[in-house]
Short mmCIF file of C-alpha atoms in Angstrom, two decimals:
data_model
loop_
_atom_site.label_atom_id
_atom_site.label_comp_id
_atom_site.label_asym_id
_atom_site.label_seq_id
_atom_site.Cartn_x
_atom_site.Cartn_y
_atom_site.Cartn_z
CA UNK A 249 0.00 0.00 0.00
CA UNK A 250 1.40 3.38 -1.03
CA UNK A 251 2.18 5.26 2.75
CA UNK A 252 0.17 9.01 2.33
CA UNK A 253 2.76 12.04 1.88
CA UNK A 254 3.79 13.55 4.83
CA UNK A 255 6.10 16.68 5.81
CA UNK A 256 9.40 16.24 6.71
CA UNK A 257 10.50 15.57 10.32
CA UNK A 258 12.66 14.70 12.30
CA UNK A 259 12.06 11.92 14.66
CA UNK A 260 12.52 14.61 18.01
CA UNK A 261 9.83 16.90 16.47
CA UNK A 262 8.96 18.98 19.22
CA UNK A 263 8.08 22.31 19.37
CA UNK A 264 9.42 25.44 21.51
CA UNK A 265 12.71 27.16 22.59
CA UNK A 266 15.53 25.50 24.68
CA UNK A 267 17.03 27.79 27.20
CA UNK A 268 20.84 27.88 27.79
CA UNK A 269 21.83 26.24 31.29
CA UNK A 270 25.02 27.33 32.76
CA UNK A 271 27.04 24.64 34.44
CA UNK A 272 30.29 24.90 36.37
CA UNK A 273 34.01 23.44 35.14
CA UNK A 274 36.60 21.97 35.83
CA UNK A 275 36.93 18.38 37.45
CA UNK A 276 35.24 17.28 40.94
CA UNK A 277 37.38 15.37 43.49
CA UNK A 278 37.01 12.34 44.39
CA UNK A 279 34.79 12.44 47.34
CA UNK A 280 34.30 8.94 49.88
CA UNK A 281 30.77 7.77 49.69
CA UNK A 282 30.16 8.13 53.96
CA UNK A 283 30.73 12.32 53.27
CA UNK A 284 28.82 12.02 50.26
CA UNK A 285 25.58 10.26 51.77
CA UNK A 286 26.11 12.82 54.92
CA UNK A 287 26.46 15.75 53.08
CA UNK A 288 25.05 19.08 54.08
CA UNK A 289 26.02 21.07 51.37
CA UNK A 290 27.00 20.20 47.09
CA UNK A 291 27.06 22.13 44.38
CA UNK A 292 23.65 23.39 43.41
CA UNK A 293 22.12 22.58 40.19
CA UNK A 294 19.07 23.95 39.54
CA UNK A 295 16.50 25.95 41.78
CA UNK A 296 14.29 23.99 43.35
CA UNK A 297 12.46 23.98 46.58
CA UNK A 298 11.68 20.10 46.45
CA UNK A 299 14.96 18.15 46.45
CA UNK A 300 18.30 18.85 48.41
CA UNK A 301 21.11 20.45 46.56
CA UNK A 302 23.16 17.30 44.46
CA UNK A 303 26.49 16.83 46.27
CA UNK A 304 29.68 15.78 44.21
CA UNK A 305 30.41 11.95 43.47
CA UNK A 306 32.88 10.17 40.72
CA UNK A 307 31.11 6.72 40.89
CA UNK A 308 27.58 5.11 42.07
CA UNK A 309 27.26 4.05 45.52
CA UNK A 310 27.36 -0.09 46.17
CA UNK A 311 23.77 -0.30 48.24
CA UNK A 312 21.28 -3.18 49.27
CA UNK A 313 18.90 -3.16 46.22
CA UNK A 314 16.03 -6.07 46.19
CA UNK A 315 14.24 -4.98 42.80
CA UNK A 316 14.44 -3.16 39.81
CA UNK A 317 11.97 -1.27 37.98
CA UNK A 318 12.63 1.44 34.79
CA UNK A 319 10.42 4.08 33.65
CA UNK A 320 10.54 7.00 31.01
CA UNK A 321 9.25 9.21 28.67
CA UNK A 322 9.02 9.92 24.94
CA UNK A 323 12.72 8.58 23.62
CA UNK A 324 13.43 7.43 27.35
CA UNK A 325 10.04 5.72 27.29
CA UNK A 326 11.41 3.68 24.44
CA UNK A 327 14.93 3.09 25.61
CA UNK A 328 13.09 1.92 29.53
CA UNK A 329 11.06 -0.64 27.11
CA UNK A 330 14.25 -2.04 25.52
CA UNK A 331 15.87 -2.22 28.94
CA UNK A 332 12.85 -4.18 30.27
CA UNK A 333 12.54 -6.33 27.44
CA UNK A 334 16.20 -7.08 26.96
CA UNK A 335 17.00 -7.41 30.37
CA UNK A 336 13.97 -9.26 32.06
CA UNK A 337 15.49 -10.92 34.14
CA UNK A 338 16.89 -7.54 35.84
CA UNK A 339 13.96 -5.22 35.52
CA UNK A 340 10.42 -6.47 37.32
CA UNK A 341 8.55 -4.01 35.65
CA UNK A 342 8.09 -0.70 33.75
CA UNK A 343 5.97 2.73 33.34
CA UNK A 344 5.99 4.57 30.02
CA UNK A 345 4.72 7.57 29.10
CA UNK A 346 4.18 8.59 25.27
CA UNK A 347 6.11 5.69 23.02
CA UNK A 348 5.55 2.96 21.59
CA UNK A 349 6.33 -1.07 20.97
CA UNK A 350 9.46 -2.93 21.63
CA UNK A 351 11.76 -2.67 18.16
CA UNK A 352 8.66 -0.32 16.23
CA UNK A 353 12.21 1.64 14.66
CA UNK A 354 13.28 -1.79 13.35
CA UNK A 355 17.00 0.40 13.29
CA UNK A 356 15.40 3.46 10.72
CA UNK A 357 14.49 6.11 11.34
CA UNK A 358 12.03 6.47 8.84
CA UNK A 359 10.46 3.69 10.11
CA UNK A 360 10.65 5.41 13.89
CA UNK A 361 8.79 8.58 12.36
CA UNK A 362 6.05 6.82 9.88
CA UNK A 363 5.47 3.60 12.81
CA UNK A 364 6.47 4.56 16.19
CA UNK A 365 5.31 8.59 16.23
CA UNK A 366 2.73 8.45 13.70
CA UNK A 367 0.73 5.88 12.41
CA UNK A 368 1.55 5.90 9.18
CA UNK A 369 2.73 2.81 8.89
CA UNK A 370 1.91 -0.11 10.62
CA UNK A 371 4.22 -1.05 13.60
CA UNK A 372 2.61 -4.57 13.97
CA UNK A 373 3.16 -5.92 17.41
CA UNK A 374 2.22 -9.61 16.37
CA UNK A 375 5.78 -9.27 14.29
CA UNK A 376 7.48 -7.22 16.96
CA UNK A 377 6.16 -9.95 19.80
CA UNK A 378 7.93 -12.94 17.25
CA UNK A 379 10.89 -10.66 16.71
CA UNK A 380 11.73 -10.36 20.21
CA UNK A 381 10.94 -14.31 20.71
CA UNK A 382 13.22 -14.95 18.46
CA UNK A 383 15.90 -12.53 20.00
CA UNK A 384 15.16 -14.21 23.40
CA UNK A 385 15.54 -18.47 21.67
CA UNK A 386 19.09 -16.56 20.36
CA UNK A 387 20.21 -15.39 24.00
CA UNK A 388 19.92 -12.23 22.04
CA UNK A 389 17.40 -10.84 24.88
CA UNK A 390 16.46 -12.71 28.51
CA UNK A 391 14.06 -15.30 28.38
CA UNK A 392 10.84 -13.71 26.67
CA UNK A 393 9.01 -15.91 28.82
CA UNK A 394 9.73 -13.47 31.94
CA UNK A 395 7.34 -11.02 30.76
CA UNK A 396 4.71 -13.07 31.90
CA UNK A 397 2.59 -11.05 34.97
CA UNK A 398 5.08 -8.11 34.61
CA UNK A 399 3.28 -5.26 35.86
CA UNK A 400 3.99 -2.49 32.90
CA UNK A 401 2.15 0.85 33.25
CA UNK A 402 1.38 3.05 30.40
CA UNK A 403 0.14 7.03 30.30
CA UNK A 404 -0.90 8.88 27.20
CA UNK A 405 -2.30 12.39 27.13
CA UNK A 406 -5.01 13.10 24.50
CA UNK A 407 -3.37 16.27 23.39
CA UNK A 408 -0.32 14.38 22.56
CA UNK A 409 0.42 14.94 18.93
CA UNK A 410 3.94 13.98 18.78
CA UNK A 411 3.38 10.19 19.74
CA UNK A 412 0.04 8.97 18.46
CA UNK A 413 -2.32 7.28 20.83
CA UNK A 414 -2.50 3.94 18.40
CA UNK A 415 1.59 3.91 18.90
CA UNK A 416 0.91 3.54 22.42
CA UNK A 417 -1.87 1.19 22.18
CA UNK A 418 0.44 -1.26 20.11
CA UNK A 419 2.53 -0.93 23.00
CA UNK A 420 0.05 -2.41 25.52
CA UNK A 421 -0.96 -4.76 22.66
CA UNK A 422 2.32 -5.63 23.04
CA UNK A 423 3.28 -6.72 26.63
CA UNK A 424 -0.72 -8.06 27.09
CA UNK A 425 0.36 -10.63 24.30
CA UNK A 426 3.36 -11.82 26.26
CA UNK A 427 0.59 -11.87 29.17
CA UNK A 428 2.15 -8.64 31.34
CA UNK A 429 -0.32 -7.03 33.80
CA UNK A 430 -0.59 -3.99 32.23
CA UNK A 431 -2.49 -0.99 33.09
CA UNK A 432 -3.17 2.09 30.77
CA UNK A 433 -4.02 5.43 31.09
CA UNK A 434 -5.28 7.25 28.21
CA UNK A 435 -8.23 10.30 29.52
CA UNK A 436 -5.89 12.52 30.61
CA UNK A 437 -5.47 15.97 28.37
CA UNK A 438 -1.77 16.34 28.82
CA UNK A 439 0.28 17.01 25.63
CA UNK A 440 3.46 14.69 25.29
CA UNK A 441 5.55 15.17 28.03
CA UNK A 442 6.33 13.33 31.62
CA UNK A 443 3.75 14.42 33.28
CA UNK A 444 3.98 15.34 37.29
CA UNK A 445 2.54 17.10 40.22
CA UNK A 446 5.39 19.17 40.54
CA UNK A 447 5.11 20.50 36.35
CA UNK A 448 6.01 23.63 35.51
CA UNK A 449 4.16 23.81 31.94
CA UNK A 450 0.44 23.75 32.27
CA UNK A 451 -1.71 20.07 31.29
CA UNK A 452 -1.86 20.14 27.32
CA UNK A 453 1.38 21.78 26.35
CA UNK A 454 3.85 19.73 24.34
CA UNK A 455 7.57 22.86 24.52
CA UNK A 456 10.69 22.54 27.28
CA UNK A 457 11.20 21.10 29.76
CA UNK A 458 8.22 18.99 28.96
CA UNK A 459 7.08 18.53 32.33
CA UNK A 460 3.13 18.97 32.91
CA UNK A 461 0.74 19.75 35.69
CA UNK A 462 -2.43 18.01 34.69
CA UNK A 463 -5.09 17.45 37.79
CA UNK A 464 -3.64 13.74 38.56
CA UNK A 465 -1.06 12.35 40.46
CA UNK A 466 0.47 9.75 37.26
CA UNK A 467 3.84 9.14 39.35
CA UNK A 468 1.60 7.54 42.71
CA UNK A 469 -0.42 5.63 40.28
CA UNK A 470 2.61 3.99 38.81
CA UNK A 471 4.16 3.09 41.74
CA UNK A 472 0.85 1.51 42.73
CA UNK A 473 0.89 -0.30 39.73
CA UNK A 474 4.70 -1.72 39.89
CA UNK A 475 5.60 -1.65 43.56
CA UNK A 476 1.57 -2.41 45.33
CA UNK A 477 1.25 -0.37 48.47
CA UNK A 478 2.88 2.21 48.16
CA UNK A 479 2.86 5.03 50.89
CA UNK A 480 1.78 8.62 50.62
CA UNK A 481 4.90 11.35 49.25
CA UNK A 482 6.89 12.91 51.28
CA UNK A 483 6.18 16.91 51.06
CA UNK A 484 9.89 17.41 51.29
CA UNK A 485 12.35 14.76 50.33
CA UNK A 486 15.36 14.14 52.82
CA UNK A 487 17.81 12.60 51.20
CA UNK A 488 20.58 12.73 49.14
CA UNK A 489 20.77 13.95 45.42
CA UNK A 490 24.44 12.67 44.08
CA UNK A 491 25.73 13.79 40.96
CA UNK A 492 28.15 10.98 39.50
CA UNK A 493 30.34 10.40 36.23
CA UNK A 494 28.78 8.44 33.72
CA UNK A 495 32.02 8.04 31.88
CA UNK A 496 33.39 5.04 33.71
CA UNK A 497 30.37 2.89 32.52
CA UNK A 498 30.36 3.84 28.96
CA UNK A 499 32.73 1.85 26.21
CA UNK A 500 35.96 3.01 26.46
CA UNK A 501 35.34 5.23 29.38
CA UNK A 502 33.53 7.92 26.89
CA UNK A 503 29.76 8.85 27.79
CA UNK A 504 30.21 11.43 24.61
CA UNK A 505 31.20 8.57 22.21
CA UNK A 506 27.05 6.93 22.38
CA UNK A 507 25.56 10.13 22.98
CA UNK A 508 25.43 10.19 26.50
CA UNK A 509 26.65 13.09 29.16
CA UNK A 510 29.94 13.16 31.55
CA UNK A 511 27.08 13.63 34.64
CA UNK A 512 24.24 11.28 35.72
CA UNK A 513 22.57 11.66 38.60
CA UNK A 514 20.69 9.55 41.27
CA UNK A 515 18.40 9.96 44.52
CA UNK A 516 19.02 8.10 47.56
CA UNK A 517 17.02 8.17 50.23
CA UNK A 518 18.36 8.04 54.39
CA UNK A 519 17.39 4.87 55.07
CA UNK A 520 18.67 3.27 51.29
CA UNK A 521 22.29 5.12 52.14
CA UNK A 522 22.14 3.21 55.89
CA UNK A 523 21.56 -0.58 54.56
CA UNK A 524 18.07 -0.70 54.47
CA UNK A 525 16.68 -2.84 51.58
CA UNK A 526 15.51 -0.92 48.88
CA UNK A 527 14.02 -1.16 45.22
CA UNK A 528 15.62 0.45 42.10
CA UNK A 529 13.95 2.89 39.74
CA UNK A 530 15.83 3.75 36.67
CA UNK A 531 14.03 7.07 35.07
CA UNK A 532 14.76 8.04 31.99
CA UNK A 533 14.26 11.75 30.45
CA UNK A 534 12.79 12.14 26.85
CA UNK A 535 14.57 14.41 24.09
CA UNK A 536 15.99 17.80 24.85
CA UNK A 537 14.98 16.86 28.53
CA UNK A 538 18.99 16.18 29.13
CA UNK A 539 20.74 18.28 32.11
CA UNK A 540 22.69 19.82 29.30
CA UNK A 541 19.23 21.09 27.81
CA UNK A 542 17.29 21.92 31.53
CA UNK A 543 19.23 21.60 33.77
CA UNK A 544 18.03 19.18 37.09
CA UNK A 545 14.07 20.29 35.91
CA UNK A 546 13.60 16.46 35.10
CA UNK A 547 15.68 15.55 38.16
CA UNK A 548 13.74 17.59 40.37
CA UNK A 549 10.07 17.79 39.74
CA UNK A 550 9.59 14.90 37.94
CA UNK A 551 7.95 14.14 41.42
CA UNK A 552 9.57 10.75 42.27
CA UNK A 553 12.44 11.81 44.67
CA UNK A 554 9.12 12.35 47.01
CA UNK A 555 7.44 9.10 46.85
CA UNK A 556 11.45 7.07 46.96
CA UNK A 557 11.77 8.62 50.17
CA UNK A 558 8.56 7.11 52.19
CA UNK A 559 8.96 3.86 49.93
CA UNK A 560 12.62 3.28 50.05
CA UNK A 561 13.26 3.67 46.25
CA UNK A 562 16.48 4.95 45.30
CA UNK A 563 16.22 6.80 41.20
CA UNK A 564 18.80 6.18 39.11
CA UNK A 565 18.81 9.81 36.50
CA UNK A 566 20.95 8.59 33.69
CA UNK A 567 21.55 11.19 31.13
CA UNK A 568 21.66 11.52 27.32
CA UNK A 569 23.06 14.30 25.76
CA UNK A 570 22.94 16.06 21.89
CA UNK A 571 26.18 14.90 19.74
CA UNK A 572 26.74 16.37 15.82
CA UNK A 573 28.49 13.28 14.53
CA UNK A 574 27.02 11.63 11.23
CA UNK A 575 24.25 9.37 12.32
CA UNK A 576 23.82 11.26 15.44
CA UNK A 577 21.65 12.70 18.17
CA UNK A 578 21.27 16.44 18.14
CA UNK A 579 18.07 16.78 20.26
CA UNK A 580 19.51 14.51 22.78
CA UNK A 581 17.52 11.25 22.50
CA UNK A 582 18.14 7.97 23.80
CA UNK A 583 19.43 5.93 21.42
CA UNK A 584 15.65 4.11 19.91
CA UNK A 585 16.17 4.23 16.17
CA UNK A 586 19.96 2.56 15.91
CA UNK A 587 21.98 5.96 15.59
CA UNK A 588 25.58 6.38 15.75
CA UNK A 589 25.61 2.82 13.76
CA UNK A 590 24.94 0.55 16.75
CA UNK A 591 22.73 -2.36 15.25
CA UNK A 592 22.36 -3.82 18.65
CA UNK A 593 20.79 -0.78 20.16
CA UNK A 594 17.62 -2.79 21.78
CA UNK A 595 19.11 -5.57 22.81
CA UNK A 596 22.20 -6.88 25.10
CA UNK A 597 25.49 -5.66 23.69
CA UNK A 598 23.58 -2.09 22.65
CA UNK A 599 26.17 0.59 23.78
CA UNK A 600 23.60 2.79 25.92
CA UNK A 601 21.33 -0.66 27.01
CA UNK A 602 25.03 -1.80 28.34
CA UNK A 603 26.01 1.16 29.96
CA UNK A 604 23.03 1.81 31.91
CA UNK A 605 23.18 -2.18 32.77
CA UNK A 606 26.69 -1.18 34.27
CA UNK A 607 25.17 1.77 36.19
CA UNK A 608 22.71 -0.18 37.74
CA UNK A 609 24.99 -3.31 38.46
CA UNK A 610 26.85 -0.80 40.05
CA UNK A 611 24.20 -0.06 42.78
CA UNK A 612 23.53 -3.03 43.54
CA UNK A 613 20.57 -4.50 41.58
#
C-alpha cells in the first residue's frame, strides 16, 4: 500500500525554545561515599524547593537493592522498554509515558517517524512480539518468557500529537500478548511530556522542559501499579541527590562517544544510604529533557524523589546528551532508532542498554 505524503520531520519533532543552562568546570574530586551520603552542602544545580542540593560523586554508591523497575518518557520511554525487554530478568517491571512497541524503529528512522510517532505505517506488534521471541531463543534478549505477569504501566495524554495514541496502544498490545499485567491510562489531556505534580508547563502543552501539571497524580499511580502499596509522598524529600560520572560505565570510558553526558545523577534516600533494603527505579528523560538542555528540571520535579523517600526507592537519572556526529543525536535522544551505527541498540550488547546495565549493576541491583 502506497504510505500518504507527509512533511518532513525529524524523529525529536517537538516544538518550543531550549534555554541555555550554565554549568560549572573543571573536574570534581574524588569524594568517599560516607561524606557524600552525609552531606550538608553540594554544588547546586538547579532551583528547586523540592529536592536537596546534588552533592559531588565520581562513581555510584554499592547499596542493598532487592528490585528493579525502569520508567521513562518519549525517547526514554522507548529506551526503559528495551531495557525491560532485553534485560527481564533484571527489571520487574516498567511505566511509560508517550512511546511505543518494543523494536517499532526496526533500526530506521524512517520507520521510527512513519510507525512509532505516527501511524503511518503499521508497527505490527504480532511481528514485533515474534521478533523479540526470536531474540530471546538466540540469548539475544532474557528469556521472553519473563514477561509473563510483569506489571507495565502506560500514560498517554489526548493532546499528545507527537506520539500517536495507536503507537501507544500497540505498545500495551504488546506486553498483554506476552501476558504482562498492564495498566493504561489514556483520559488525561496532557500534551506529550512526563507528566507530574510538581510541572512547571500547564496540562496540554507539548515545549521545554516537557514537564506537565495536569489534575492527577500519574507518578503515585505507577508506583501503585509496579511496587503495590505504596505510601503517601513525602512533602519534602530528605535525602541525598548525588551527581556521579557516567564516563566510567560507557565503552571506552567515553559517555560522549554513544551520545550520552559526563554527569548522571541519582536519589538516595536516608534509610537506602544506611543498609536498608531498597528497590531500584531507573528514570529516563525524553529528548531535549537532558541536564545539558534543563538543567536538574527532570531531576527535580519529575515528582519521584518524594514518593522514593517514604517507599525506600532509590532513582537512578541517567543522562543523554545532543552529539553532531554523522548518524547522530542532536536533540539529545536515547538511542531508539539505531543511531551512531549501533545495530544492537535494543538488545544486550547495545552501547547505551550496556552502559546503563553497568550503572545499575553498580548499585547493587
Amino acid at each position: 500500500m502506497k504510505l500518504p505524503a507527509v512533511k518532513s520531520r525529524t524523529v525529536q519533532s517537538r516544538t518550543g525554545k531550549s534555554r541555555t543552562v550554565e554549568r560549572p568546570t573543571g573536574k570534581r574530586p574524588a569524594v568517599k561515599l560516607a561524606t557524600v551520603l552525609t552531606a550538608a552542602a553540594g554544588v547546586l544545580l538547579a532551583t528547586s524547593t523540592h529536592t536537596p542540593a546534588a552533592a559531588a560523586a565520581d562513581s555510584l554508591p554499592r547499596l542493598n537493592i532487592s528490585a528493579a523497575y525502569v520508567s521513562g518518557v518519549s525517547s526514554g520511554g522507548y529506551m526503559a522498554d528495551q531495557l525491560h525487554v532485553a534485560y527481564s530478568g533484571t527489571f520487574k517491571g516498567a511505566g511509560i509515558f508517550s512511546a511505543g512497541a518494543y523494536h517499532c524503529a526496526r533500526g530506521n528512522l524512517t520507520t521510527a517517524q512513519l510507525a512509532c510517532m505516527n501511524d503511518l505505517y503499521d508497527d505490527n506488534p504480532t511481528e514485533l512480539r515474534r521478533i523479540a521471541s526470536d531474540r530471546s531463543a538466540q540469548g539475544r534478549i532474557d528469556p521472553i518468557a519473563n514477561l509473563a505477569g510483569h506489571k507495565v504501566w502506560l500514560y498517554h495524554g489526548v493532546n499528545d500529537i507527537t506520539v500517536k495514541q495507536s503507537v501507544t496502544d500497540g505498545l500495551a498490545t504488546f506486553h498483554q500478548g506476552f501476558g504482562a499485567n498492564v495498566a493504561y491510562s489514556k483520559t488525561s489531556p496532557a500534551g506529550h511530556a512526563w507528566v507530574s505534580p510538581l510541572g512547571p508547563n500547564p496540562c496540554s502543552a507539548t515545549y521545554t522542559p516537557y514537564v506537565n501539571k495536569c489534575t492527577d497524580d500519574p507518578q503515585g499511580s505507577m508506583l501503585r501499579h509496579l511496587l503495590g502499596t505504596v505510601a503517601a509522598p513525602a512533602s519534602t524529600p530528605t535525602g541525598t541527590l548525588l551527581r556521579y560520572d557516567q564516563n566510567p560505565y560507557a565503552p571506552n570510558g567515553s559517555a560522549a562517544a554513544i551520545s550520552m553526558g559526563a554527569t548522571g545523577f541519582a536519589y538516595v534516600p536516608q534509610n537506602c544510604a544506611a543498609g536498608t533494603s531498597c528497590r531500584l527505579m531507573v528514570a529516563l528523560h525524553g529528548c531535549q529533557q537532558g541536564y545539558d538542555t534543563i538543567g536538574t528540571t527532570f531531576v527535580t520535579r519529575s515528582y519521584l524523589n518524594e514518593y522514593a523517600d517514604t517507599n525506600n526507592l532509590v532513582v537512578l537519572y541517567p543522562q543523554a546528551t545532543a552529539s553532531s556526529w554523522t548518524g547522530g543525536n542532536p536533540q539529545g535522544c536515547w538511542n531508539w532508532w539505531g543511531y551512531g551505527g549501533d545495530t544492537a541498540y535494543d538488545m544486550k550488547g547495545g552501547k547505551q542498554i550496556e552502559t546503563l546495565m553497568r550503572m545499575v549493576r553498580a548499585v547493587g541491583a
